[in-house]
Coordinates of C-alpha atoms and ligand atoms in Angstrom, one line a residue:
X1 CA -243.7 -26.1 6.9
X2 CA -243.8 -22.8 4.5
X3 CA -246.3 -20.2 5.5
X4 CA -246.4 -16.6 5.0
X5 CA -246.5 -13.9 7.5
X6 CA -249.5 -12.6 8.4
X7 CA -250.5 -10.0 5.7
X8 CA -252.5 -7.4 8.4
X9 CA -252.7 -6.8 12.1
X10 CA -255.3 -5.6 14.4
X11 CA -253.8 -3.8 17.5
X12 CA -255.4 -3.6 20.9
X13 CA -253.5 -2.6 23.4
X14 CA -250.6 -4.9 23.6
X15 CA -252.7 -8.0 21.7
X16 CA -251.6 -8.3 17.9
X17 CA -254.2 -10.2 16.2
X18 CA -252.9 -11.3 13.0
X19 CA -255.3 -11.6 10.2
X20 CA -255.2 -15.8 8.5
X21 CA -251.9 -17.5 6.9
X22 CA -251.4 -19.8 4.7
X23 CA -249.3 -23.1 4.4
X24 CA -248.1 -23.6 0.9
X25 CA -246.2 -26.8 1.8
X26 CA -246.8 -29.1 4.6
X27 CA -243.2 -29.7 4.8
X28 CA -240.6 -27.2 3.5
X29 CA -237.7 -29.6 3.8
X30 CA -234.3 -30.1 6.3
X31 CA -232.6 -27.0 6.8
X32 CA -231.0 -24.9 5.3
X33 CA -231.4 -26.5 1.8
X34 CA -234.3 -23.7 0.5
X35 CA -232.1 -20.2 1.4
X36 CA -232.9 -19.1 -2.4
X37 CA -236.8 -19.7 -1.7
X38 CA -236.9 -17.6 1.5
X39 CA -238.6 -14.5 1.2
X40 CA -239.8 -11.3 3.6
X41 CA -242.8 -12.9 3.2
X42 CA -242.9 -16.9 2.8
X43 CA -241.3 -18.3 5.7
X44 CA -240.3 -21.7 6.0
X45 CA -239.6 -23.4 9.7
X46 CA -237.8 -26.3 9.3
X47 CA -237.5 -29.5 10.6
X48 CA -235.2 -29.0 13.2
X49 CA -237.0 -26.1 14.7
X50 CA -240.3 -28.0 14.8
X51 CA -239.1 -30.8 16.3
X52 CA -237.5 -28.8 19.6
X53 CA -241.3 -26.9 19.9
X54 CA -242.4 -30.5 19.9
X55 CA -240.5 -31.6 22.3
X56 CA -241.8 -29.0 24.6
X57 CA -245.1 -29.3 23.7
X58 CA -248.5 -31.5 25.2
X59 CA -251.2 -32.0 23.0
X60 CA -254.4 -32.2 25.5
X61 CA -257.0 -34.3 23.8
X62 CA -260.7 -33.9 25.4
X63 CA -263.2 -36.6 24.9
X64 CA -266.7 -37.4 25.7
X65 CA -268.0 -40.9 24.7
X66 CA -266.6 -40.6 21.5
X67 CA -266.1 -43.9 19.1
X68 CA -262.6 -45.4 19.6
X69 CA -261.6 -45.9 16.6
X70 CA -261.6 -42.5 16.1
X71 CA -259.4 -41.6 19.4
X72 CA -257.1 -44.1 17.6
X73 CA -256.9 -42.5 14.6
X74 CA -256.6 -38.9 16.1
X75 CA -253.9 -40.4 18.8
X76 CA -251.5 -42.1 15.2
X77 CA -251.3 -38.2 14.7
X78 CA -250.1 -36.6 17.3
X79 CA -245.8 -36.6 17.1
X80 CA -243.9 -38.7 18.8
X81 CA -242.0 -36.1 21.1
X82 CA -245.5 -34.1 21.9
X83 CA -246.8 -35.3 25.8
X84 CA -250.5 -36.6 24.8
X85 CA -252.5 -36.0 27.3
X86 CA -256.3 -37.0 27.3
X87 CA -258.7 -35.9 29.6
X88 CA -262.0 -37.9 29.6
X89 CA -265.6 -37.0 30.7
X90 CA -266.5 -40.1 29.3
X91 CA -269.3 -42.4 31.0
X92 CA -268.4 -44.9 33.4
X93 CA -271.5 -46.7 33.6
X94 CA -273.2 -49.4 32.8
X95 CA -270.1 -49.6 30.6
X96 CA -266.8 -48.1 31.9
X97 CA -266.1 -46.4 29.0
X98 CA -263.0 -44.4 30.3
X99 CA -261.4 -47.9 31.1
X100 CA -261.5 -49.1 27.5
X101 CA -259.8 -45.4 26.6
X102 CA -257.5 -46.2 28.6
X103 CA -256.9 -49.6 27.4
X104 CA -256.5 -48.5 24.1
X105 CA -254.7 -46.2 25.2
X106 CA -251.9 -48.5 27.1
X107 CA -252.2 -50.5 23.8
X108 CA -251.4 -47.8 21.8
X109 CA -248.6 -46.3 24.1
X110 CA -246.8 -50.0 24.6
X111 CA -246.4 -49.8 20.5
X112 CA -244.9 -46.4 20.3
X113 CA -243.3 -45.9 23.3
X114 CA -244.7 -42.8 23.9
X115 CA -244.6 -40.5 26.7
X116 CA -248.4 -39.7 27.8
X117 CA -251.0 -39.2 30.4
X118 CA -254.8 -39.8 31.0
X119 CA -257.3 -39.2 33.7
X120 CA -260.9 -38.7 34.0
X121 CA -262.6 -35.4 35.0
X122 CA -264.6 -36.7 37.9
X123 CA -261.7 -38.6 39.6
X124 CA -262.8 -37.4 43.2
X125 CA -258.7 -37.7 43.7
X126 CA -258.7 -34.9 41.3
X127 CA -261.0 -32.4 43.1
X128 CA -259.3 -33.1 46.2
X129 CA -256.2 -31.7 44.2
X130 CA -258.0 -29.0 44.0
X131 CA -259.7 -28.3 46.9
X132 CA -256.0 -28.5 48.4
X133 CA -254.8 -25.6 46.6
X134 CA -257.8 -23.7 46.6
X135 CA -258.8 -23.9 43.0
X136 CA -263.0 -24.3 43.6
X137 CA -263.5 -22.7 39.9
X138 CA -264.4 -26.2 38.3
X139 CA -266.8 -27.4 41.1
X140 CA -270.7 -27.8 40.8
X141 CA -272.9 -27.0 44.0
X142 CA -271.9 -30.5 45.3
X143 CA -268.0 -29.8 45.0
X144 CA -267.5 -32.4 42.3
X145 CA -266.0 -31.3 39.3
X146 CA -268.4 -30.1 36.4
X147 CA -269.2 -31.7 33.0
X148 CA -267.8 -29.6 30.1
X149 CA -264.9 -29.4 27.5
X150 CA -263.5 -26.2 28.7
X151 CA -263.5 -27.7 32.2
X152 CA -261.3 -30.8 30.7
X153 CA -259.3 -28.4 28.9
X154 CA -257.8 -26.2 32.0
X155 CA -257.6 -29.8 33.4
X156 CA -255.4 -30.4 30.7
X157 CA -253.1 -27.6 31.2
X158 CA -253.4 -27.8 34.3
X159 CA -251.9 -31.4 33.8
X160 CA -249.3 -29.6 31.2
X161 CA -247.9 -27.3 33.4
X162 CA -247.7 -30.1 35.8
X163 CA -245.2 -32.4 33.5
X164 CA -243.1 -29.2 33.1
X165 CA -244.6 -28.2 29.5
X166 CA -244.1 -24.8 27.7
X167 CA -246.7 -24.9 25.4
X168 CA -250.3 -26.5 25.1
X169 CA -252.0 -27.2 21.8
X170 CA -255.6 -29.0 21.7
X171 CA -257.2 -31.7 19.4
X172 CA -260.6 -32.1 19.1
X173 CA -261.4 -36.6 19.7
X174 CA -263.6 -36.8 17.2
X175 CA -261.5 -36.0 14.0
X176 CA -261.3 -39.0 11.0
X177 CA -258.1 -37.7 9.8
X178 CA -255.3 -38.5 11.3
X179 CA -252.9 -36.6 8.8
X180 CA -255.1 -33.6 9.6
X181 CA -254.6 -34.1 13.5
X182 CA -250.6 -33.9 12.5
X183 CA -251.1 -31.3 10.2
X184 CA -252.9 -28.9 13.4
X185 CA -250.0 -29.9 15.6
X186 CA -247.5 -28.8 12.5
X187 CA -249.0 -25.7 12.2
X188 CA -249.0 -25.1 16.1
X189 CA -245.1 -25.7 16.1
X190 CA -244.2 -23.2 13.1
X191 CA -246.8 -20.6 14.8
X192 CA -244.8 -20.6 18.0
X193 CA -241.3 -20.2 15.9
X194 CA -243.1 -17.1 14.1
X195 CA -243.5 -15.5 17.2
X196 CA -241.4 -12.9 18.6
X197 CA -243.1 -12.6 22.2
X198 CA -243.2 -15.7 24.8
X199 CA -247.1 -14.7 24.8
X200 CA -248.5 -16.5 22.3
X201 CA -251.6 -18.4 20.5
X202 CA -251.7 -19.7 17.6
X203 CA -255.3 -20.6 16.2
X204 CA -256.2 -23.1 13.4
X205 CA -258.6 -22.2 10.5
X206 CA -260.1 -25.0 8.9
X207 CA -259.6 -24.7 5.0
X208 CA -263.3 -26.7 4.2
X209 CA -265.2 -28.5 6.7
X210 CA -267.0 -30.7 3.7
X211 CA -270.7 -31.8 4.2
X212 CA -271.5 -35.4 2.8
X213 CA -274.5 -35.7 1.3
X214 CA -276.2 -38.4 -1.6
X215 CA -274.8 -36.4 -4.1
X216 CA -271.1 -36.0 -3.0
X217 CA -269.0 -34.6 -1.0
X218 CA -269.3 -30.4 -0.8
X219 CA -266.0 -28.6 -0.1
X220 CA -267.9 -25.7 2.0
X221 CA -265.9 -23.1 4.0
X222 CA -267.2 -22.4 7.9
X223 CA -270.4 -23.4 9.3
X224 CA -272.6 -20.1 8.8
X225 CA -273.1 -20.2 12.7
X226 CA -269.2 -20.7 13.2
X227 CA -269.2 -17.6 10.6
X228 CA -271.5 -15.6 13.2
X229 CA -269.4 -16.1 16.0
X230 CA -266.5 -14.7 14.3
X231 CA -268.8 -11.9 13.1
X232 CA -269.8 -11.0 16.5
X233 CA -266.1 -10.8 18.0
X234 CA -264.9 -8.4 14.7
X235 CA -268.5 -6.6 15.7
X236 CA -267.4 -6.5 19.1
X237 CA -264.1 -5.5 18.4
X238 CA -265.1 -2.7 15.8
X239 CA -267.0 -0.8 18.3
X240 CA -264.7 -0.1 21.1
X241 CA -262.1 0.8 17.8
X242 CA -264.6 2.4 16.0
X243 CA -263.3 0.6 12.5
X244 CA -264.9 -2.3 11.1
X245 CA -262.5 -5.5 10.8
X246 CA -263.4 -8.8 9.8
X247 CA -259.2 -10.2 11.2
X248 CA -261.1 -13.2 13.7
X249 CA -261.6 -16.1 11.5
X250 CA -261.2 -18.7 14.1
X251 CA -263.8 -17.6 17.5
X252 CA -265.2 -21.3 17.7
X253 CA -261.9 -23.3 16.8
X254 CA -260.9 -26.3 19.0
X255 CA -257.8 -27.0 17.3
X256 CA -255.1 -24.3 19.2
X257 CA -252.3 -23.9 21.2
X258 CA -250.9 -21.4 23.8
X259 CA -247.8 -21.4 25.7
X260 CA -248.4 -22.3 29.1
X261 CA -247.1 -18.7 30.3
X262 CA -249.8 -17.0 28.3
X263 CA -251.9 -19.7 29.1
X264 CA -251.5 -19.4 33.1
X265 CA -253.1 -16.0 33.0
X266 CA -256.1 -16.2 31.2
X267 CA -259.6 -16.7 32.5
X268 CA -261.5 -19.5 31.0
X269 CA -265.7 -20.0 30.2
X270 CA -267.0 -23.0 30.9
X271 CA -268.1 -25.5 28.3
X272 CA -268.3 -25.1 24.6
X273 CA -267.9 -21.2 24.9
X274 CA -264.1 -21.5 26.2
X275 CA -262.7 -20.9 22.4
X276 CA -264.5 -17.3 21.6
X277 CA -264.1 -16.2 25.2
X278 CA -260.3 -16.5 25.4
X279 CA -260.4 -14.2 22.3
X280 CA -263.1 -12.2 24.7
X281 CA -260.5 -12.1 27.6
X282 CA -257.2 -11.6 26.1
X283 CA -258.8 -8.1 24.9
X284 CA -260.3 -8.0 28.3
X285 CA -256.8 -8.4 30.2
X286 CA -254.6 -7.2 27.8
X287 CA -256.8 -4.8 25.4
X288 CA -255.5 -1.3 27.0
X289 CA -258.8 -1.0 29.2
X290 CA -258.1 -1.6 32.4
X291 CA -254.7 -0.9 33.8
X292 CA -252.7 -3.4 33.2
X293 CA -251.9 -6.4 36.1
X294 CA -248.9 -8.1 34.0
X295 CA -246.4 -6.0 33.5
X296 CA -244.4 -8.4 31.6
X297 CA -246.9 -9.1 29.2
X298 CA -247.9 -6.1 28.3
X299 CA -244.3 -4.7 27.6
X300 CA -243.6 -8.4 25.3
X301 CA -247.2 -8.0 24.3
X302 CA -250.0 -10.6 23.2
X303 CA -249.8 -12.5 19.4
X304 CA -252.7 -14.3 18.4
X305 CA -251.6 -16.1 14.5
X306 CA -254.4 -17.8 12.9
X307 CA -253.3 -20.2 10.4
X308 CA -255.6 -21.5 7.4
X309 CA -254.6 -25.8 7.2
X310 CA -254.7 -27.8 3.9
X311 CA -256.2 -30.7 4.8
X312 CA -260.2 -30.4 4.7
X313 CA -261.5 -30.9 8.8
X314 CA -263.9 -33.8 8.8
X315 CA -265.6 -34.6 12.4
X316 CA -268.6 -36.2 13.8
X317 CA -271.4 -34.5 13.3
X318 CA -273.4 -34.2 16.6
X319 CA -276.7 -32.9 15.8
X320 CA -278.7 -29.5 16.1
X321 CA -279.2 -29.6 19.7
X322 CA -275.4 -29.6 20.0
X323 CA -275.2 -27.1 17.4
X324 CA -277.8 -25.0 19.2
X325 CA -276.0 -25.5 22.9
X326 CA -272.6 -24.2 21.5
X327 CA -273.7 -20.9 20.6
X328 CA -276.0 -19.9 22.8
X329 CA -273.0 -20.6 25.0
X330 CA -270.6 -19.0 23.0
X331 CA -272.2 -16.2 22.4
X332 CA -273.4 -15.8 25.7
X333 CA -269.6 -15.2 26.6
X334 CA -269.0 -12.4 24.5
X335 CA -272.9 -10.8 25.4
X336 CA -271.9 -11.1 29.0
X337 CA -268.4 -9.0 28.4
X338 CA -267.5 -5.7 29.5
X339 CA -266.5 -5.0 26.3
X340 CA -270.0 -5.9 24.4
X341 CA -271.6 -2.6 23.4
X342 CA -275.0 -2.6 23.8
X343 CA -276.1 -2.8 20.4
X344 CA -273.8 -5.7 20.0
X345 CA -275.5 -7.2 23.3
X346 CA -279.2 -6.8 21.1
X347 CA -278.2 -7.7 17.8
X348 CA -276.8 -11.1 19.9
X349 CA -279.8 -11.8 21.4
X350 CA -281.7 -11.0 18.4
X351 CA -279.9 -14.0 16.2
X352 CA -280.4 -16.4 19.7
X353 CA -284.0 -15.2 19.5
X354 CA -284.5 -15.6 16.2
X355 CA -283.0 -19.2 15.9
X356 CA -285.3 -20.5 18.7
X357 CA -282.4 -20.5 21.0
X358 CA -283.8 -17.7 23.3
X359 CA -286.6 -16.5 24.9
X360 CA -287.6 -12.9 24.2
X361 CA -287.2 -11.6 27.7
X362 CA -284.2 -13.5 28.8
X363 CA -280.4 -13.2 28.0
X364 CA -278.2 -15.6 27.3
X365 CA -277.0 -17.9 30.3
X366 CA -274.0 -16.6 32.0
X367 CA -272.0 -19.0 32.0
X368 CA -269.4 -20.3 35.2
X369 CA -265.5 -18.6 34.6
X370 CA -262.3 -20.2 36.0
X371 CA -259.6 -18.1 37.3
X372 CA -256.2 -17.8 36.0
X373 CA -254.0 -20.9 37.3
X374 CA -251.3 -19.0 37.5
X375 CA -251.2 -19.1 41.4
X376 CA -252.1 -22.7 41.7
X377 CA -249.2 -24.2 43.9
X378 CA -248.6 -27.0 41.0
X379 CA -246.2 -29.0 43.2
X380 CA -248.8 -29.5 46.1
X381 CA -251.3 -30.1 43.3
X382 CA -249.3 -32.9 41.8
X383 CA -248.3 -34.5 45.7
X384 CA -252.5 -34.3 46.4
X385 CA -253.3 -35.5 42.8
X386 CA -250.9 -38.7 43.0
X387 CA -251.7 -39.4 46.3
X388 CA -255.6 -39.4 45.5
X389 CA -256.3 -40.3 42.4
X390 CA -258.2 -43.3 40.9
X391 CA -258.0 -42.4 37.2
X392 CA -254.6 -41.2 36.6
X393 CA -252.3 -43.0 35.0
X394 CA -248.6 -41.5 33.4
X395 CA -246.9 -43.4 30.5
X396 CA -243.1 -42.6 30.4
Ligands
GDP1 P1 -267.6 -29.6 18.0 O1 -266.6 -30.4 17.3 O2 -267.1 -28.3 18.4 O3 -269.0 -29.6 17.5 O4 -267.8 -30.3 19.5 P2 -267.6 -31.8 19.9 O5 -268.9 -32.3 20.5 O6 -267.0 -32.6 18.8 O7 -266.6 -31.6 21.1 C1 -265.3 -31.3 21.0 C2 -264.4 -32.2 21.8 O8 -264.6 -32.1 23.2 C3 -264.7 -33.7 21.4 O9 -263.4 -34.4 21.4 C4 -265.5 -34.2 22.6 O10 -265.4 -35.5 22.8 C5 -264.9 -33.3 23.7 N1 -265.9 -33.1 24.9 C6 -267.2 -32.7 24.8 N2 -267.7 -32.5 26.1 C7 -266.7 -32.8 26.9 C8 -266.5 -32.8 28.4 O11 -267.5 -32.5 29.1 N3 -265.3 -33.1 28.9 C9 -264.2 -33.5 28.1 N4 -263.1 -33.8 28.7 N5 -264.3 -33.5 26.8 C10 -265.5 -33.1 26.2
CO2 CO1 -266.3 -32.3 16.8

């Protein structure tokens, strides 16, 4: 893949958030052969390179009742040496619907040979895993595990750092483009080989995300809600720096990767609001405010890339109320921060307000956190979790 470096950087503390890159080629060739094309500025990562990230690498795939043929699709992308790894909230009744994943799955696997894993988030195996190492952070008031993709996403890399993964990327279920769903996991692989610190995330920026309509296909850029949520980290961000910075272009995106040792100390929101919050607590943690609890990482510091894809992002379109549920809950992450300013916390519940989202007097819901999993004892985990479990099945 060729991409330049990032062109400006935000510092905070010991994050670098690097403002969007580009790919100018999907694939830059075997190595070696394009020295006279390198530049201080273009950088190619070739194959070789990619394919040892890849290696190392589980590609957590959350789904909830999605069509099939579309988990199919998204599964034909993923690289061969990537672990897949779906986690499924999907209904079990009156049709098991995580059995015919799975099916399709076993299908799918038997073809390729591929190493993977699946399991379901309310395997009650699971939460006993979990009670076990005394991880209650994903329970409801009943103790079973709660609905929610940021809840199957820590499952995830939970599950990651489990099969002895470095790093953990995430793709979105519902995507109709397989060569997109390759591209994501492409440009996760040349991020990581960018970075100089073993604390890293690298974020995807959709180039389009068309709208179909009777009279064609539009080529628009973000959602103008997805647009807000960026708006109100670079607000958030602005104020504690006093200087205005428009460097987040990717609060709300599903498509990203972490390596697991960055990924082990963050805290995570619950639901839909897990993407603008880890952008929210890696400033938290690791922003300069509060003394700092990782010594490590704040001498090797933070890198956040965001890198703009070429393919156009086509997904299921779920709806207003979905629409509506996301932000309030993103946005209620970033209101609820210590580092929201309180003009930021009323110009955010102004926009909820206004959109019918909010009631006047309230403020956002706060939504449940889960604590770093950094301390979970991952071998007792995976005795409990293969001793207990009804749902989880490992494809070597
Ligand atoms: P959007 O693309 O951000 O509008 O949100 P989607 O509704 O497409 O959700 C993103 C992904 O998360 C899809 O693959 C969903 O199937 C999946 N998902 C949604 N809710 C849950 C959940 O409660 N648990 C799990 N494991 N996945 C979920
Ligand atoms: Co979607």
């Amino acid at each position: 893949m060729k991409l330049d470096v990032p062109r400006f950087t935000e510092r905070f503390g010991s994050v670098s958030l690097h403002g969007v890159q580009r790919v100018y080629e999907l694939d830059s060739g075997h190595k070696n052969k394009n020295t006279k094309t390198e530049s201080e500025v273009i950088r190619s990562i070739d194959d070789e390179i990619i394919s040892k990230i890849e290696a190392e690498m589980a590609i957590v795939i959350p789904i909830k009742g999605e069509r099939l043929k579309l988990l199919e699709g998204v599964l034909s992308g993923i690289p061969h040496d990537c672990l897949t790894i779906i986690v499924s909230n999907s209904p079990r009744e009156p049709i098991d619907r995580y059995k015919l994943e799975k099916q399709a799955f076993e299908q799918f696997n038997r073809f390729t040979e591929k190493k993977s894993v699946i399991i379901h988030q309310k395997d009650p195996g699971l939460a006993k895993a979990l009670e076990a190492v005394d991880y209650p952070d994903l329970f409801d008031s009943e103790g079973k595990i709660r609905n929610g993709k940021g809840e199957g996403m820590f499952i995830g890399m939970l599950l990651s750092k489990m099969m002895g993964k470095k790093y953990v990327g995430f793709v979105d279920s519902d995507n109709y483009v397989p060569g997109a769903v390759n591209e994501y996991t492409k440009i996760f692989s040349s991020g990581i080989a960018l970075s100089s610190t073993p604390y890293t995330m690298v974020r995807v920026s959709w180039i389009y995300k068309p709208k179909i309509s009777e009279s064609g296909v539009r080529f628009s850029k973000l959602g103008r809600v997805s647009e807000m949520t960026n708006q109100f980290l670079n607000l958030m961000i602005s104020y504690y720096t006093g200087f205005e910075t428009e460097v987040i272009r990717t609060g709300n995106s599903g498509e990203h990767c972490m390596s697991v040792q960055l990924a082990e100390l963050l805290t995570y929101s619950s639901g839909f609001s897990i993407e603008p919050y880890e952008i929210v607590n890696l400033l938290e943690q690791f922003g300069g405010i509060t003394p700092p609890e990782h010594k490590d990482t704040m001498e090797k510091g933070v890198e956040v890339m965001q890198i703009e894809t070429r393919n156009p992002h086509f997904h299921e379109e779920k709806g207003d109320l979905h629409i509506k549920e996301m932000f309030s809950q993103g946005w209620g992450s970033i209101f609820h921060s210590k580092l929201c300013h309180p003009e930021l916390r009323e110009k955010l519940k102004a926009e909820l307000v206004s959109r019918g989202i909010l009631d006047k007097v309230k403020e956002p819901p706060q939504l449940p956190k889960m604590r770093p999993f950094i301390d979970i004892d991952i071998l007792k985990f995976e005795k409990i979790l293969k001793e207990q479990t009804n749902s989880l099945t490992i494809f070597e």
